[in-house]
Amino acid sequence: MELTVHQQIYYSNKELVPIKDVAESLLALEAIIRQSPDVLEAMFPGTKIQSVEIYINELKSDSIWEDVVVKFIFGNQQKFDEFIANVRERIGMDNIMNNPQLLSSIILVMILSGGAYYLGKNKSASPQQKATIEANNNTIIQIGAGMVELNSEDFKALIDGAIKDKDKLAKNAIKVVNPAKRDPEASITFNGNENLRINNESVKAMPRSIQEPEDEEFIEDYKNIELEIRAIDLDSTKRGWAVVVPDLHKKRVRLQLDPTVDPEDLLDKRKVNANVTVIFGHDKEYNKIPKLVFLREIIVESANRVAEGI
């Protein structure tokens, strides 16, 4: 079963916008909408959305007008009925089935929160830029909160808590807004509702791009995490070793052993639990990825004690 919601987005640009800008903004909007099921599941406890599909129904140039179709896939009739029951309890059927503005408010809060988050991290940004976007965002939050009978703080907290990667959200938020930055008077309106709008002041306050340090790295420690051994070299503790850390990433990464770790302890083992230090970097999409794992200590599994009758 699926629930279909239309989102009509209007950029009030007076001049033509390059295809590249429009395409990038649509892809960024798609990425943001793909995070909305997490928000809906947090907003309506017990709901489980299997997937979301996004399509272009219509696209007009001059001023950009986009009609985007969002389909939430529930997997079966029971899960769909449970979602409708949860929604009915809080906002009534008409608001979710016939009124797309709840989704609009969620998307807008995500976009504006992403921009404010980046400006808060960027030391070169002025405090006024962030304050401008937050003022616009507060208006949208109040509208969305009223739709689901929540107070503004809870509505915002549910959305913030559901966003797993705020850096990626910020990058996509900036790309969504970029076409409007080509016109000094432009704004972005959802579903023809002037209250659901990224106003001109916020468009101007948004940065044009995220400055990403080329070699940015950071370190995190993990206790008792599972490693899948993929390559070993008993002649070296620094070269030829590789693991997959399922809790962090699905691809293999280089492993380096602490001098206190005996390589023989890993011989013939497929998996071990260990205390490790991980050096992270980012891929081209600015997703966090491990680059190097330092194995500090192998954890002796408690199963050995059970086998010994302890």
Short mmCIF file of C-alpha atoms in Angstrom, two decimals, residues 73-308:
data_model
loop_
_atom_site.label_atom_id
_atom_site.label_comp_id
_atom_site.label_asym_id
_atom_site.label_seq_id
_atom_site.Cartn_x
_atom_site.Cartn_y
_atom_site.Cartn_z
CA ILE A 73 5.34 2.74 0.55
CA PHE A 74 4.00 0.86 3.58
CA GLY A 75 4.50 -2.72 2.43
CA ASN A 76 1.09 -4.11 3.33
CA GLN A 77 -2.47 -3.08 4.15
CA GLN A 78 -2.00 -3.53 7.90
CA LYS A 79 0.94 -1.13 8.13
CA PHE A 80 -0.91 1.39 5.97
CA ASP A 81 -4.03 1.12 8.16
CA GLU A 82 -1.90 1.58 11.29
CA PHE A 83 -0.41 4.76 9.86
CA ILE A 84 -3.81 6.15 8.92
CA ALA A 85 -5.14 5.31 12.40
CA ASN A 86 -2.20 7.12 14.03
CA VAL A 87 -2.67 10.15 11.80
CA ARG A 88 -6.44 10.20 12.31
CA GLU A 89 -5.97 10.39 16.07
CA ARG A 90 -3.86 13.53 15.83
CA ILE A 91 -4.77 15.55 12.73
CA GLY A 92 -7.73 13.96 10.95
CA MET A 93 -7.81 12.17 7.61
CA ASP A 94 -8.30 15.22 5.42
CA ASN A 95 -5.03 16.82 6.52
CA ILE A 96 -2.82 13.93 5.40
CA MET A 97 -4.81 12.55 2.45
CA ASN A 98 -5.95 15.79 0.83
CA ASN A 99 -3.76 18.50 2.33
CA PRO A 100 -0.04 18.18 1.48
CA GLN A 101 0.99 21.05 3.73
CA LEU A 102 2.11 18.90 6.65
CA LEU A 103 4.79 17.34 4.44
CA SER A 104 5.59 20.81 3.09
CA SER A 105 6.19 22.15 6.58
CA ILE A 106 8.43 19.19 7.44
CA ILE A 107 10.49 19.65 4.26
CA LEU A 108 10.80 23.40 4.82
CA VAL A 109 11.89 22.95 8.45
CA MET A 110 14.52 20.46 7.28
CA ILE A 111 15.82 22.88 4.62
CA LEU A 112 15.94 25.90 6.91
CA SER A 113 17.38 23.87 9.81
CA GLY A 114 20.11 22.57 7.50
CA GLY A 115 21.05 26.11 6.48
CA ALA A 116 21.05 27.37 10.08
CA TYR A 117 23.11 24.36 11.20
CA TYR A 118 25.83 25.09 8.64
CA LEU A 119 25.90 28.82 9.40
CA GLY A 120 26.27 27.99 13.08
CA LYS A 121 29.41 25.97 12.27
CA ASN A 122 30.86 28.43 9.76
CA LYS A 123 33.04 30.96 11.59
CA SER A 124 33.00 33.33 8.60
CA ALA A 125 29.18 33.60 8.62
CA SER A 126 27.56 36.51 10.42
CA PRO A 127 25.21 35.82 13.37
CA GLN A 128 22.57 37.82 11.50
CA GLN A 129 22.51 35.25 8.66
CA LYS A 130 21.64 32.43 11.04
CA ALA A 131 19.13 34.57 12.95
CA THR A 132 17.34 35.46 9.70
CA ILE A 133 16.92 31.81 8.71
CA GLU A 134 15.87 30.78 12.22
CA ALA A 135 13.16 33.48 12.29
CA ASN A 136 11.74 32.16 9.00
CA ASN A 137 12.03 28.60 10.34
CA ASN A 138 10.16 29.47 13.56
CA THR A 139 7.16 30.58 11.50
CA ILE A 140 7.10 27.26 9.60
CA ILE A 141 7.57 25.28 12.82
CA GLN A 142 4.52 26.96 14.37
CA ILE A 143 2.41 26.13 11.31
CA GLY A 144 3.53 22.49 11.20
CA ALA A 145 3.16 22.03 14.94
CA GLY A 146 -0.41 23.30 14.78
CA MET A 147 -1.27 20.71 12.13
CA VAL A 148 -0.30 17.81 14.40
CA GLU A 149 -1.37 19.39 17.69
CA LEU A 150 2.15 19.59 19.10
CA ASN A 151 3.91 22.54 20.67
CA SER A 152 6.61 24.16 18.56
CA GLU A 153 9.50 22.83 20.65
CA ASP A 154 8.34 19.22 20.35
CA PHE A 155 7.70 19.52 16.61
CA LYS A 156 11.19 20.90 16.00
CA ALA A 157 12.78 18.33 18.35
CA LEU A 158 11.10 15.42 16.52
CA ILE A 159 12.48 16.61 13.19
CA ASP A 160 15.96 17.34 14.55
CA GLY A 161 16.12 13.96 16.28
CA ALA A 162 15.14 12.09 13.13
CA ILE A 163 17.95 13.62 11.02
CA LYS A 164 20.88 11.22 11.12
CA ASP A 165 23.41 13.27 9.09
CA LYS A 166 23.09 17.02 9.63
CA ASP A 167 26.15 17.84 7.50
CA LYS A 168 24.60 16.09 4.51
CA LEU A 169 21.26 17.80 5.19
CA ALA A 170 23.01 21.20 5.19
CA LYS A 171 24.71 20.47 1.87
CA ASN A 172 21.41 19.49 0.24
CA ALA A 173 19.52 22.42 1.79
CA ILE A 174 21.94 24.87 0.23
CA LYS A 175 21.55 23.22 -3.20
CA VAL A 176 17.75 23.38 -2.97
CA VAL A 177 17.88 27.14 -2.37
CA ASN A 178 20.67 27.96 -4.85
CA PRO A 179 18.47 28.62 -7.94
CA ALA A 180 16.62 31.37 -6.03
CA LYS A 181 19.92 33.07 -5.14
CA ARG A 182 20.30 34.04 -8.82
CA ASP A 183 17.52 36.61 -8.36
CA PRO A 184 17.96 39.24 -5.60
CA GLU A 185 14.17 39.36 -5.08
CA ALA A 186 13.34 35.62 -5.30
CA SER A 187 11.65 33.44 -2.71
CA ILE A 188 10.53 29.78 -2.67
CA THR A 189 6.88 28.92 -1.94
CA PHE A 190 5.32 25.50 -1.32
CA ASN A 191 1.82 24.60 -2.55
CA GLY A 192 0.82 28.20 -3.18
CA ASN A 193 0.78 28.98 0.55
CA GLU A 194 2.59 32.25 1.25
CA ASN A 195 3.04 31.16 4.87
CA LEU A 196 4.96 28.06 3.76
CA ARG A 197 7.79 29.94 2.16
CA ILE A 198 11.54 30.43 2.26
CA ASN A 199 11.40 34.20 2.17
CA ASN A 200 13.73 36.46 0.25
CA GLU A 201 15.74 37.39 3.34
CA SER A 202 16.44 33.70 4.07
CA VAL A 203 17.38 33.04 0.44
CA LYS A 204 19.95 35.83 0.69
CA ALA A 205 21.21 34.55 4.07
CA MET A 206 21.83 31.03 2.77
CA PRO A 207 25.43 30.36 1.68
CA ARG A 208 26.00 29.39 -1.95
CA SER A 209 28.10 26.37 -1.10
CA ILE A 210 29.70 24.44 1.72
CA GLN A 211 33.43 24.87 2.11
CA GLU A 212 34.79 21.38 2.70
CA PRO A 213 38.42 20.99 3.82
CA GLU A 214 40.08 18.63 1.34
CA ASP A 215 41.88 16.57 3.94
CA GLU A 216 39.49 16.90 6.87
CA GLU A 217 39.84 13.93 9.21
CA PHE A 218 38.62 13.17 12.71
CA ILE A 219 39.13 10.38 15.23
CA GLU A 220 36.68 8.38 17.33
CA ASP A 221 37.20 5.53 19.83
CA TYR A 222 34.93 2.47 19.98
CA LYS A 223 34.71 -0.16 22.72
CA ASN A 224 33.89 -3.81 22.07
CA ILE A 225 32.98 -3.34 18.40
CA GLU A 226 32.85 -6.23 15.93
CA LEU A 227 35.51 -6.52 13.21
CA GLU A 228 35.30 -8.87 10.23
CA ILE A 229 38.84 -9.88 9.22
CA ARG A 230 39.34 -9.65 5.43
CA ALA A 231 43.14 -9.68 5.03
CA ILE A 232 46.12 -10.46 7.28
CA ASP A 233 49.90 -10.14 7.12
CA LEU A 234 51.74 -11.86 9.98
CA ASP A 235 55.02 -10.22 8.89
CA SER A 236 53.78 -6.67 9.50
CA THR A 237 51.43 -4.93 11.94
CA LYS A 238 50.91 -1.94 9.62
CA ARG A 239 50.59 -3.29 6.06
CA GLY A 240 48.40 -5.89 4.43
CA TRP A 241 45.65 -5.91 7.06
CA ALA A 242 42.02 -5.12 6.22
CA VAL A 243 38.67 -5.39 8.01
CA VAL A 244 35.01 -4.55 7.62
CA VAL A 245 33.37 -2.81 10.58
CA PRO A 246 29.65 -3.56 10.02
CA ASP A 247 28.44 -0.99 12.53
CA LEU A 248 30.31 1.80 10.73
CA HIS A 249 30.51 0.94 7.01
CA LYS A 250 29.99 -1.97 4.63
CA LYS A 251 33.29 -1.57 2.73
CA ARG A 252 36.64 -2.92 3.87
CA VAL A 253 39.13 -0.56 5.43
CA ARG A 254 42.83 -0.74 6.27
CA LEU A 255 43.68 -2.11 9.72
CA GLN A 256 46.76 -1.34 11.81
CA LEU A 257 47.67 -3.28 14.94
CA ASP A 258 48.79 -1.71 18.18
CA PRO A 259 52.28 -2.93 19.18
CA THR A 260 50.71 -4.70 22.18
CA VAL A 261 48.49 -6.85 19.92
CA ASP A 262 49.98 -10.20 18.86
CA PRO A 263 49.16 -10.87 15.16
CA GLU A 264 49.01 -14.59 15.96
CA ASP A 265 45.90 -13.92 18.05
CA LEU A 266 44.02 -13.08 14.84
CA LEU A 267 45.18 -16.08 12.84
CA ASP A 268 42.27 -18.24 11.57
CA LYS A 269 39.68 -15.85 13.02
CA ARG A 270 36.87 -14.53 10.82
CA LYS A 271 35.45 -12.11 13.39
CA VAL A 272 36.64 -10.53 16.63
CA ASN A 273 35.36 -7.94 19.07
CA ALA A 274 37.88 -5.27 19.92
CA ASN A 275 38.59 -1.81 21.29
CA VAL A 276 39.61 0.35 18.35
CA THR A 277 40.43 3.90 17.28
CA VAL A 278 39.02 4.89 13.88
CA ILE A 279 40.20 7.70 11.61
CA PHE A 280 37.30 9.03 9.52
CA GLY A 281 37.14 11.09 6.36
CA HIS A 282 34.33 11.96 3.93
CA ASP A 283 33.42 10.74 0.44
CA LYS A 284 32.35 13.00 -2.45
CA GLU A 285 28.82 13.18 -1.08
CA TYR A 286 30.21 14.22 2.32
CA ASN A 287 29.19 10.95 3.96
CA LYS A 288 31.32 9.96 6.95
CA ILE A 289 33.54 6.96 6.09
CA PRO A 290 36.29 5.13 8.03
CA LYS A 291 39.77 5.43 6.49
CA LEU A 292 41.91 3.54 9.01
CA VAL A 293 41.21 1.32 12.02
CA PHE A 294 43.74 0.98 14.86
CA LEU A 295 43.17 -2.25 16.78
CA ARG A 296 44.03 -1.43 20.38
CA GLU A 297 42.84 -4.55 22.22
CA ILE A 298 41.10 -7.82 21.37
CA ILE A 299 38.14 -8.57 23.62
CA VAL A 300 38.01 -12.14 24.89
CA GLU A 301 34.50 -13.39 24.26
CA SER A 302 32.48 -14.47 27.28
CA ALA A 303 31.49 -17.61 25.36
CA ASN A 304 34.88 -19.06 26.24
CA ARG A 305 33.97 -18.90 29.92
CA VAL A 306 30.69 -20.62 29.30
CA ALA A 307 32.46 -23.41 27.43
CA GLU A 308 34.77 -23.85 30.39
#
